[in-house]
Coordinates of C-alpha atoms in Angstrom, one line a residue:
M29 CA 30.7 -18.8 -34.2
M30 CA 28.4 -19.6 -37.2
L31 CA 28.8 -22.6 -39.3
A32 CA 27.2 -23.0 -42.7
R33 CA 26.8 -26.0 -44.8
C34 CA 25.4 -25.4 -48.3
L35 CA 24.1 -28.6 -50.2
R36 CA 23.8 -28.5 -54.0
S37 CA 20.7 -30.6 -55.2
K38 CA 23.2 -33.1 -56.6
A39 CA 25.4 -33.3 -53.6
P40 CA 26.3 -36.8 -52.3
H41 CA 24.0 -38.1 -49.6
G42 CA 27.2 -38.3 -47.3
L43 CA 26.9 -34.5 -46.6
L44 CA 23.4 -35.3 -44.9
R45 CA 25.1 -37.5 -42.3
A46 CA 26.7 -34.3 -40.9
A47 CA 23.1 -32.8 -40.5
G48 CA 22.1 -35.9 -38.4
L49 CA 20.8 -38.5 -40.8
S50 CA 21.9 -42.0 -40.7
S51 CA 23.3 -43.6 -43.7
S52 CA 19.8 -45.0 -44.6
L53 CA 18.0 -41.9 -45.7
Q54 CA 14.5 -41.6 -44.2
K55 CA 11.9 -40.5 -46.8
V56 CA 8.6 -38.9 -46.6
T57 CA 6.4 -39.9 -49.7
R58 CA 3.5 -38.1 -51.2
A59 CA 0.5 -40.2 -52.2
T60 CA -2.0 -38.5 -54.3
T61 CA -5.6 -39.5 -54.2
T62 CA -8.4 -38.6 -56.4
D63 CA -9.7 -35.8 -54.0
A64 CA -6.8 -34.6 -52.0
H65 CA -3.2 -34.9 -51.2
S66 CA -2.3 -36.9 -48.2
L67 CA 0.9 -38.0 -46.5
A68 CA 1.7 -41.6 -46.8
I69 CA 4.5 -42.2 -44.1
T70 CA 5.2 -45.9 -43.5
D71 CA 6.8 -47.1 -40.3
N72 CA 9.9 -48.7 -41.9
L73 CA 10.7 -45.4 -43.7
I74 CA 10.6 -42.9 -40.8
D75 CA 11.0 -43.1 -37.1
T76 CA 8.1 -40.9 -35.6
T77 CA 9.9 -40.9 -32.2
R78 CA 12.7 -38.8 -33.7
G79 CA 10.7 -35.6 -34.3
F80 CA 11.2 -33.0 -36.9
D81 CA 14.7 -32.0 -37.0
V82 CA 17.2 -30.3 -39.3
G83 CA 18.4 -33.5 -40.9
L84 CA 14.8 -34.7 -41.7
L85 CA 13.9 -31.3 -43.0
V86 CA 16.8 -31.4 -45.5
S87 CA 15.8 -34.7 -46.6
V88 CA 12.2 -33.6 -47.2
L89 CA 13.4 -30.6 -49.2
R90 CA 15.6 -32.7 -51.3
Q91 CA 12.7 -35.0 -52.0
E92 CA 10.8 -32.2 -53.0
N93 CA 13.4 -31.0 -55.5
A94 CA 14.4 -28.0 -53.7
S95 CA 17.7 -26.6 -55.0
D96 CA 20.8 -25.0 -53.5
I97 CA 19.9 -26.1 -49.9
C98 CA 21.9 -24.1 -47.3
V99 CA 21.9 -24.9 -43.5
I100 CA 23.2 -22.2 -41.3
R101 CA 24.0 -22.6 -37.6
V102 CA 23.0 -19.4 -35.8
S103 CA 25.0 -18.2 -32.9
P104 CA 23.3 -18.9 -29.6
E105 CA 24.1 -15.3 -28.5
L106 CA 21.6 -14.0 -30.9
R107 CA 18.8 -16.0 -29.1
Y108 CA 16.8 -16.3 -32.4
T109 CA 16.9 -19.8 -33.5
D110 CA 19.3 -22.7 -33.8
H111 CA 19.5 -23.2 -37.5
M112 CA 18.4 -21.3 -40.5
I113 CA 17.8 -23.3 -43.7
I114 CA 17.5 -21.5 -47.1
A115 CA 16.4 -23.4 -50.3
S116 CA 15.4 -22.4 -53.7
G117 CA 12.4 -23.4 -55.8
S118 CA 11.8 -23.3 -59.4
S119 CA 8.6 -21.4 -59.7
P120 CA 6.0 -19.7 -57.3
R121 CA 3.9 -22.8 -57.5
H122 CA 6.7 -25.1 -56.6
L123 CA 7.5 -22.8 -53.5
G124 CA 3.9 -23.1 -52.3
A125 CA 3.9 -26.9 -52.8
M126 CA 7.1 -27.4 -51.0
A127 CA 5.9 -25.1 -48.0
E128 CA 2.6 -26.9 -47.7
F129 CA 4.2 -30.3 -47.9
V130 CA 6.9 -29.4 -45.1
L131 CA 4.1 -28.2 -43.0
K132 CA 2.1 -31.5 -43.4
A133 CA 5.2 -33.4 -42.5
F134 CA 5.8 -31.2 -39.6
K135 CA 2.2 -31.6 -38.4
F136 CA 2.4 -35.4 -38.7
L137 CA 5.6 -35.7 -36.6
R138 CA 4.9 -32.8 -34.3
K139 CA 4.9 -33.8 -30.6
D140 CA 2.3 -32.4 -28.2
E141 CA 4.7 -30.0 -26.3
E142 CA 5.9 -28.3 -29.7
R143 CA 4.3 -25.2 -30.7
H144 CA 2.2 -24.7 -33.9
V145 CA 3.9 -23.1 -36.8
R146 CA 2.7 -20.9 -39.4
L147 CA 3.6 -20.2 -43.1
E148 CA 4.5 -16.5 -43.6
G149 CA 4.2 -15.2 -47.2
R150 CA 1.3 -17.4 -48.1
D151 CA 0.3 -14.7 -50.7
C152 CA 3.8 -13.8 -51.7
D153 CA 5.0 -15.5 -55.0
D154 CA 8.8 -15.3 -54.5
W155 CA 9.6 -15.9 -50.7
K156 CA 8.0 -18.1 -48.1
C157 CA 9.1 -18.5 -44.5
I158 CA 8.2 -21.1 -41.8
D159 CA 9.5 -20.6 -38.2
F160 CA 9.6 -23.9 -36.4
G161 CA 11.3 -22.3 -33.2
S162 CA 14.6 -24.2 -33.4
M163 CA 14.7 -23.8 -37.1
V164 CA 13.7 -21.1 -39.6
L165 CA 13.0 -22.2 -43.2
H166 CA 13.2 -19.7 -46.0
L167 CA 12.0 -20.9 -49.5
M168 CA 12.8 -18.5 -52.3
L169 CA 13.0 -18.1 -56.0
S170 CA 16.6 -17.8 -57.2
D171 CA 16.3 -14.2 -58.2
T172 CA 14.9 -13.2 -54.8
R173 CA 17.7 -15.3 -53.1
D174 CA 20.4 -13.4 -55.1
T175 CA 18.7 -10.1 -54.3
Y176 CA 18.7 -10.6 -50.5
E177 CA 21.6 -12.8 -50.0
L178 CA 20.6 -14.2 -46.7
E179 CA 23.5 -16.6 -46.6
K180 CA 26.0 -13.7 -46.5
L181 CA 23.9 -11.7 -44.0
W182 CA 23.9 -14.5 -41.5
T183 CA 27.5 -15.9 -42.1
L184 CA 29.6 -13.1 -43.1
R185 CA 28.3 -10.3 -40.8
S186 CA 31.6 -9.4 -39.2
H187 CA 33.4 -9.5 -42.6
D188 CA 30.9 -7.9 -44.8
E189 CA 32.6 -5.0 -46.7
Q190 CA 29.5 -3.1 -47.2
L191 CA 28.8 -3.1 -43.4
Q192 CA 32.4 -1.9 -42.8
R193 CA 31.9 1.1 -45.2
I194 CA 28.8 2.5 -43.4
P195 CA 29.9 5.3 -40.9
Q196 CA 29.2 4.6 -37.3
H197 CA 26.5 7.1 -36.3
T198 CA 26.3 8.3 -32.7
L199 CA 23.3 9.8 -31.1
P200 CA 23.6 13.4 -30.0
S201 CA 23.9 13.9 -26.4
D202 CA 20.7 15.6 -26.0
F203 CA 18.8 12.9 -27.9
I204 CA 17.6 11.1 -24.7
L205 CA 16.7 13.5 -21.9
D206 CA 18.1 12.8 -18.5
M207 CA 15.2 12.1 -16.3
N208 CA 16.9 13.5 -13.3
T209 CA 17.8 16.8 -14.4
H210 CA 14.6 17.6 -16.2
S211 CA 11.7 17.3 -13.8
P212 CA 8.3 18.6 -14.5
Q213 CA 7.6 22.1 -13.3
T214 CA 5.3 22.2 -10.4
S215 CA 3.0 25.2 -10.0
S216 CA 2.8 26.8 -6.6
S217 CA -0.1 28.8 -5.4
T218 CA 0.7 32.1 -3.7

């Protein structure tokens, strides 16, 4: 069974508690220096032993002004990921900045046993994707999000009217040859 929780950007912080955050929200702050952006994470704001989880990712996205954040728990039978997070950005530049900041926060909190992650869609203006293993983050522009409707795809699969209208196609019986009945011809010398 899949469970989805969509959080509007102005939703009360109490909704984040369901995602694993305590009542005191932990924040990752961005400090701008004259030559580069760097993470300024203070010990009293974030617990570095906690690691990078869904609650922290949602908190970072909210801080980066992501809108319409949706967290979907993916069924374990699919063996793809545990959670899919979908969020919207206001412009291609905003999407890129959010993706880069999320990557920096992950790298700061990453444990040695966790795998490295990559940003997919670096050259794409309307959709960025980061696969963390246990979480997959999709950052999209609103128009792109409306076009692909990933929330419906992952939450309403069995109830999707369009999927029910598609006729079930079966393969013809001769599509896959039976290896036992069709053996290669051997030439015999007489």
